[in-house]
CSV table of C-alpha atoms in Angstrom, one decimal:
chain,number,residue,atom,x,y,z
A,299,UNK,CA,-134.9,178.2,42.9
A,300,UNK,CA,-137.8,178.7,40.7
A,301,UNK,CA,-137.6,178.3,36.1
A,302,UNK,CA,-137.6,181.8,34.6
A,303,UNK,CA,-137.0,183.0,30.8
A,304,UNK,CA,-135.5,186.2,30.1
A,305,UNK,CA,-137.0,188.0,27.7
A,306,UNK,CA,-136.1,191.0,25.2
A,307,UNK,CA,-138.6,194.2,24.0
A,308,UNK,CA,-137.9,196.4,21.0
A,309,UNK,CA,-133.9,196.6,20.6
A,310,UNK,CA,-133.0,196.8,24.0
A,311,UNK,CA,-131.0,194.6,25.5
A,312,UNK,CA,-132.6,194.5,28.8
A,313,UNK,CA,-133.5,191.0,29.8
A,314,UNK,CA,-136.8,190.7,31.6
A,315,UNK,CA,-137.9,187.7,33.9
A,316,UNK,CA,-141.1,186.1,32.8
A,317,UNK,CA,-142.3,182.7,34.1
A,318,UNK,CA,-142.3,179.8,31.0
A,319,UNK,CA,-145.3,178.0,32.7
A,320,UNK,CA,-145.5,175.6,30.7
A,321,UNK,CA,-143.6,176.3,28.0
A,322,UNK,CA,-140.3,175.6,26.7
A,323,UNK,CA,-137.9,178.4,25.1
A,324,UNK,CA,-135.3,178.9,23.2
A,325,UNK,CA,-133.9,182.1,22.8
A,326,UNK,CA,-134.4,184.0,19.3
A,327,UNK,CA,-138.6,182.8,19.6
A,328,UNK,CA,-140.9,185.9,19.4
A,329,UNK,CA,-143.5,184.9,22.6
A,330,UNK,CA,-146.5,187.0,23.4
A,331,UNK,CA,-145.8,188.1,27.4
A,332,UNK,CA,-148.5,189.5,29.7
A,333,UNK,CA,-147.0,193.1,30.8
A,334,UNK,CA,-148.2,196.7,32.7
A,335,UNK,CA,-149.0,197.9,29.3
A,336,UNK,CA,-151.2,195.1,28.0
A,337,UNK,CA,-150.2,191.8,25.6
A,338,UNK,CA,-146.3,192.8,24.2
A,339,UNK,CA,-144.7,191.0,21.7
A,340,UNK,CA,-141.2,190.4,22.6
A,341,UNK,CA,-138.3,188.1,22.2
A,342,UNK,CA,-136.8,185.3,24.2
A,343,UNK,CA,-133.1,186.2,25.0
A,344,UNK,CA,-131.9,184.0,28.0
A,345,UNK,CA,-134.4,180.3,27.0
A,346,UNK,CA,-136.2,178.2,30.3
A,347,UNK,CA,-133.4,178.5,33.0
A,348,UNK,CA,-133.1,177.8,37.0
A,349,UNK,CA,-131.9,181.6,38.5
A,350,UNK,CA,-131.2,182.1,42.6
A,351,UNK,CA,-134.7,183.7,44.2
A,352,UNK,CA,-132.9,186.4,45.3
A,353,UNK,CA,-132.8,187.3,41.7
A,354,UNK,CA,-136.6,186.9,41.1
A,355,UNK,CA,-139.2,190.2,42.2
A,356,UNK,CA,-142.7,188.2,42.5
A,357,UNK,CA,-144.8,187.3,41.4
A,358,UNK,CA,-143.8,187.0,37.5
A,359,UNK,CA,-145.7,187.8,35.2
A,360,UNK,CA,-146.2,185.2,33.2
A,361,UNK,CA,-145.7,184.1,29.4
A,362,UNK,CA,-148.9,184.3,27.5
A,363,UNK,CA,-148.4,182.0,24.2
A,364,UNK,CA,-144.8,181.9,21.0
A,365,UNK,CA,-146.5,183.9,19.5
A,366,UNK,CA,-148.4,182.8,15.1
A,367,UNK,CA,-147.8,183.6,12.3
A,368,UNK,CA,-151.0,185.5,13.2
A,369,UNK,CA,-148.8,187.4,15.7
A,370,UNK,CA,-146.3,188.2,13.8
A,371,UNK,CA,-147.9,189.2,11.0
A,372,UNK,CA,-149.9,192.3,13.4
A,373,UNK,CA,-146.3,192.9,14.9
A,374,UNK,CA,-144.8,193.2,11.6
A,375,UNK,CA,-148.1,196.0,10.2
A,376,UNK,CA,-147.6,197.4,14.1
A,377,UNK,CA,-144.0,198.3,12.6
A,378,UNK,CA,-145.5,199.9,9.4
A,379,UNK,CA,-148.0,202.6,10.9
A,380,UNK,CA,-144.9,203.3,13.1
A,381,UNK,CA,-143.3,205.4,10.4
A,382,UNK,CA,-146.6,207.2,9.4
A,383,UNK,CA,-147.2,207.6,13.3
A,384,UNK,CA,-143.7,209.3,14.0
A,385,UNK,CA,-144.1,211.8,10.5
A,386,UNK,CA,-147.2,212.8,12.2
A,387,UNK,CA,-145.9,213.8,15.3
A,388,UNK,CA,-143.1,215.3,14.2
A,389,UNK,CA,-145.7,217.5,12.0
A,390,UNK,CA,-147.2,218.2,15.4
A,391,UNK,CA,-144.7,219.1,17.1
A,392,UNK,CA,-143.4,221.9,15.0
A,393,UNK,CA,-147.1,223.1,14.5
A,394,UNK,CA,-147.4,223.8,17.9
A,395,UNK,CA,-143.4,224.9,18.0
A,396,UNK,CA,-143.1,222.3,20.7
A,397,UNK,CA,-138.3,222.2,21.9
A,398,UNK,CA,-138.6,218.6,22.0
A,399,UNK,CA,-136.6,215.8,19.6
A,400,UNK,CA,-138.9,213.1,18.7
A,401,UNK,CA,-137.0,209.9,19.0
A,402,UNK,CA,-139.6,206.9,18.1
A,403,UNK,CA,-143.1,206.2,18.1
A,404,UNK,CA,-144.1,203.0,19.3
A,405,UNK,CA,-148.3,200.8,19.1
A,406,UNK,CA,-148.7,198.5,21.5
A,407,UNK,CA,-149.7,194.9,20.1
A,408,UNK,CA,-153.3,195.6,20.0
A,409,UNK,CA,-152.7,199.3,19.4
A,410,UNK,CA,-154.6,200.1,21.6
A,411,UNK,CA,-152.4,202.7,22.6
A,412,UNK,CA,-149.2,204.3,20.3
A,413,UNK,CA,-146.3,205.1,22.7
A,414,UNK,CA,-144.4,208.5,21.8
A,415,UNK,CA,-140.7,208.3,22.2
A,416,UNK,CA,-138.8,212.2,23.0
A,417,UNK,CA,-135.8,214.1,24.1
A,418,UNK,CA,-136.1,217.2,26.2
A,419,UNK,CA,-134.2,219.1,28.0
A,420,UNK,CA,-137.1,219.5,30.6
A,421,UNK,CA,-139.8,219.6,31.2
A,422,UNK,CA,-142.5,220.3,27.8
A,423,UNK,CA,-146.2,221.0,28.0
A,424,UNK,CA,-147.5,219.0,25.6
A,425,UNK,CA,-151.2,218.3,26.2
A,426,UNK,CA,-152.2,220.3,23.4
A,427,UNK,CA,-150.3,217.5,21.1
A,428,UNK,CA,-151.6,214.7,22.9
A,429,UNK,CA,-155.3,216.1,22.2
A,430,UNK,CA,-154.0,216.9,18.5
A,431,UNK,CA,-152.8,213.3,18.5
A,432,UNK,CA,-155.6,212.1,19.3
A,433,UNK,CA,-158.3,213.9,17.6
A,434,UNK,CA,-157.3,212.6,14.5
A,435,UNK,CA,-155.7,209.2,15.5
A,436,UNK,CA,-158.8,208.4,17.3
A,437,UNK,CA,-156.5,206.5,20.2
A,438,UNK,CA,-154.9,206.3,23.0
A,439,UNK,CA,-151.7,208.4,23.0
A,440,UNK,CA,-148.9,208.7,25.6
A,441,UNK,CA,-146.1,210.2,25.5
A,442,UNK,CA,-142.6,209.8,26.9
A,443,UNK,CA,-139.7,211.3,27.8
A,444,UNK,CA,-136.3,209.6,27.6
A,445,UNK,CA,-132.6,209.7,28.6
A,446,UNK,CA,-129.8,210.0,25.6
A,447,UNK,CA,-128.6,207.4,25.9
A,448,UNK,CA,-132.1,205.4,25.8
A,449,UNK,CA,-132.3,207.7,22.4
A,450,UNK,CA,-128.7,205.9,21.5
A,451,UNK,CA,-130.2,202.6,22.2
A,452,UNK,CA,-133.3,203.2,20.2
A,453,UNK,CA,-131.3,205.3,17.6
A,454,UNK,CA,-128.3,203.2,17.5
A,455,UNK,CA,-124.6,204.1,16.9
A,456,UNK,CA,-121.0,202.7,16.5
A,457,UNK,CA,-118.5,204.9,19.3
A,458,UNK,CA,-115.1,205.6,18.8
A,459,UNK,CA,-114.0,202.4,19.0
A,460,UNK,CA,-115.7,201.6,15.9
A,461,UNK,CA,-117.7,198.9,17.0
A,462,UNK,CA,-121.4,199.5,18.1
A,463,UNK,CA,-122.6,201.5,21.7
A,464,UNK,CA,-121.5,198.8,24.6
A,465,UNK,CA,-124.8,200.5,25.3
A,466,UNK,CA,-126.3,198.8,22.5
A,467,UNK,CA,-124.4,195.7,22.4
A,468,UNK,CA,-124.5,193.6,26.1
A,469,UNK,CA,-125.6,196.1,28.7
A,470,UNK,CA,-129.0,195.4,30.5
A,471,UNK,CA,-127.9,198.9,33.0
A,472,UNK,CA,-127.1,202.4,32.6
A,473,UNK,CA,-124.6,202.4,36.1
A,474,UNK,CA,-123.2,205.3,36.0
A,475,UNK,CA,-119.6,207.1,34.8
A,476,UNK,CA,-117.2,209.5,36.8
A,477,UNK,CA,-114.7,211.8,36.2
A,478,UNK,CA,-113.2,210.1,39.2
A,479,UNK,CA,-112.5,207.5,36.4
A,480,UNK,CA,-110.8,208.8,33.8
A,481,UNK,CA,-109.4,210.7,36.0
A,482,UNK,CA,-107.9,207.1,37.6
A,483,UNK,CA,-107.1,205.9,34.1
A,484,UNK,CA,-104.5,209.4,33.0
A,485,UNK,CA,-107.7,209.5,30.5
A,486,UNK,CA,-107.9,213.8,28.9
A,487,UNK,CA,-111.0,215.2,30.6
A,488,UNK,CA,-111.1,217.0,26.9
A,489,UNK,CA,-115.5,216.4,26.5
A,490,UNK,CA,-115.0,214.9,22.8
A,491,UNK,CA,-112.4,212.2,24.0
A,492,UNK,CA,-114.3,211.3,27.0
A,493,UNK,CA,-117.8,211.5,26.4
A,494,UNK,CA,-120.3,209.0,24.0
A,495,UNK,CA,-122.3,209.6,21.7
A,496,UNK,CA,-125.0,210.3,23.9
A,497,UNK,CA,-123.1,212.9,25.6
A,498,UNK,CA,-122.7,211.6,28.4
A,499,UNK,CA,-119.3,210.0,30.0
A,500,UNK,CA,-118.2,206.5,27.9
A,501,UNK,CA,-119.8,203.1,29.5
A,502,UNK,CA,-116.1,201.6,29.5
A,503,UNK,CA,-114.5,204.3,31.3
A,504,UNK,CA,-115.7,201.8,34.5
A,505,UNK,CA,-114.2,198.2,32.8
A,506,UNK,CA,-110.8,199.0,33.6
A,507,UNK,CA,-111.1,201.7,36.4
A,508,UNK,CA,-111.0,198.9,39.7
A,509,UNK,CA,-107.4,197.7,38.1
A,510,UNK,CA,-106.3,201.2,37.6
A,511,UNK,CA,-108.0,202.8,40.7
A,512,UNK,CA,-105.8,199.5,43.2
A,513,UNK,CA,-102.7,200.1,41.1
A,514,UNK,CA,-102.6,203.5,42.0
A,515,UNK,CA,-102.5,203.1,45.8
A,516,UNK,CA,-99.0,201.2,45.0
A,517,UNK,CA,-97.5,203.3,42.5
A,518,UNK,CA,-95.5,206.1,42.5
A,519,UNK,CA,-97.4,209.5,41.3
A,520,UNK,CA,-96.0,211.8,38.0
A,521,UNK,CA,-92.8,214.3,39.6
A,522,UNK,CA,-92.7,212.3,43.0
A,523,UNK,CA,-89.2,210.7,43.9
A,524,UNK,CA,-88.2,207.0,44.1
A,525,UNK,CA,-84.5,205.6,44.5
A,526,UNK,CA,-83.2,203.1,41.8
A,527,UNK,CA,-80.0,201.3,41.4
A,528,UNK,CA,-78.2,203.9,39.1
A,529,UNK,CA,-79.2,206.7,41.9
A,530,UNK,CA,-81.8,208.9,43.4
A,531,UNK,CA,-84.6,210.3,40.7
A,532,UNK,CA,-88.0,211.8,39.8
A,533,UNK,CA,-91.1,209.9,38.1
A,534,UNK,CA,-91.8,211.4,34.6
A,535,UNK,CA,-94.0,209.1,33.2
A,536,UNK,CA,-96.5,205.9,35.4
A,537,UNK,CA,-97.3,203.1,32.5
A,538,UNK,CA,-99.8,201.8,34.8
A,539,UNK,CA,-100.7,198.1,32.3
A,540,UNK,CA,-97.3,197.0,32.3
A,541,UNK,CA,-96.4,198.0,35.8
A,542,UNK,CA,-93.4,200.1,35.5
A,543,UNK,CA,-92.2,204.0,35.6
A,544,UNK,CA,-90.3,206.3,34.1
A,545,UNK,CA,-87.2,207.8,36.2
A,546,UNK,CA,-85.0,210.8,35.1
A,547,UNK,CA,-81.8,210.8,36.8
A,548,UNK,CA,-79.4,213.8,37.1
A,549,UNK,CA,-75.9,212.7,36.1
A,550,UNK,CA,-72.6,214.4,35.2
A,551,UNK,CA,-72.2,214.3,31.6
A,552,UNK,CA,-76.4,215.0,31.4
A,553,UNK,CA,-79.9,214.1,32.4
A,554,UNK,CA,-80.9,209.7,32.5
A,555,UNK,CA,-84.4,208.1,32.3
A,556,UNK,CA,-85.4,204.9,32.1
A,557,UNK,CA,-88.5,203.0,33.3
A,558,UNK,CA,-87.6,200.6,36.6
A,559,UNK,CA,-90.4,197.7,36.4
A,560,UNK,CA,-92.2,195.9,40.0
A,561,UNK,CA,-89.6,195.9,42.8
A,562,UNK,CA,-86.8,198.2,40.9
A,563,UNK,CA,-86.9,201.4,43.0
A,564,UNK,CA,-88.5,202.3,46.0
A,565,UNK,CA,-90.5,205.4,46.7
A,566,UNK,CA,-89.3,208.5,48.8
A,567,UNK,CA,-91.7,211.6,47.8
A,568,UNK,CA,-92.5,214.2,46.5
A,569,UNK,CA,-90.1,217.8,46.3
A,570,UNK,CA,-89.6,219.4,49.1
A,571,UNK,CA,-90.0,216.1,51.5
A,572,UNK,CA,-93.9,215.4,50.8
A,573,UNK,CA,-94.7,211.4,50.6
A,574,UNK,CA,-97.3,210.2,47.7
A,575,UNK,CA,-99.6,209.7,50.9
A,576,UNK,CA,-99.5,212.5,52.7
A,577,UNK,CA,-99.7,214.7,49.0
A,578,UNK,CA,-102.6,212.9,48.6
A,579,UNK,CA,-104.2,213.7,52.1
A,580,UNK,CA,-104.1,217.6,51.8
A,581,UNK,CA,-105.6,217.6,48.2
A,582,UNK,CA,-109.4,217.7,47.8
A,583,UNK,CA,-111.1,214.6,47.5
A,584,UNK,CA,-112.8,214.3,44.3
A,585,UNK,CA,-116.7,213.2,45.2
A,586,UNK,CA,-116.7,211.4,41.5
A,587,UNK,CA,-119.1,213.5,40.2
A,588,UNK,CA,-120.1,213.0,36.4
A,589,UNK,CA,-119.1,215.0,34.3
A,590,UNK,CA,-121.8,216.0,31.8
A,591,UNK,CA,-120.3,217.6,27.6
A,592,UNK,CA,-122.8,218.3,26.3
A,593,UNK,CA,-126.7,219.0,27.7
A,594,UNK,CA,-127.7,219.0,31.3
A,595,UNK,CA,-128.2,215.9,32.3
A,596,UNK,CA,-131.0,213.9,32.1
A,597,UNK,CA,-134.4,214.5,31.8
A,598,UNK,CA,-136.8,214.1,34.0
A,599,UNK,CA,-139.8,211.6,33.1
A,600,UNK,CA,-143.2,213.0,31.6
């Protein structure tokens, strides 16, 4: 099995595999690596580790060297220059009246190019902006349109749970969450409750979805009928986590409502004689399409 080193760039939590050659790396080490953009200053997120051949896409780019004090100094200077470049680009965007939100400015390690990241509702004609920036900065200019989630990764944000957003803390890939996941967990489809800071469905909807989806196949639905030791009643609440249902049973002196756990009830179907399975077959299927509370979806690459 090949030995690789996991490398992180900037504030991203995503790890890319590189060939360590003869370099022994520890988590937190700063290194110089070769990428398609040239030499880049990055940080080790995973020390030298053997991985399966199927996890590696050959050929791997090599680690050139561990960062020297001069490399650290150059990287720090690039960060200082970034603020000026950001301010200049923002000024030019306003000058040209472009409908785009500037997110970040980044110098390549060798300062041969500066990359500006932005978000926009659609495609933006920024050719005049690039010419204007190149003429003033006297270097190569690249404008890159990114997704809303990438914007959050670069800027940083706190989720409604009070913790740093998952995409910043540990998620390496942006897997899509769907409306069906929210429905499986009986979560309100109110955009304020299911959308994250990026305006997309919250990534955490995926975490417990498999459990809810499996339990939903065995537990009765709300308004379905069940038989209990106290009589036949209607399900008024389904508590998936505790694996119990709340049943309303009509008695001579009123309605009794009580919880029953697994094995303490027998599903009979919905009022009118339809079973849960028949009802599910007649209901339109949820195609699992993504729900976008804000905006019109992810933008295309510029």
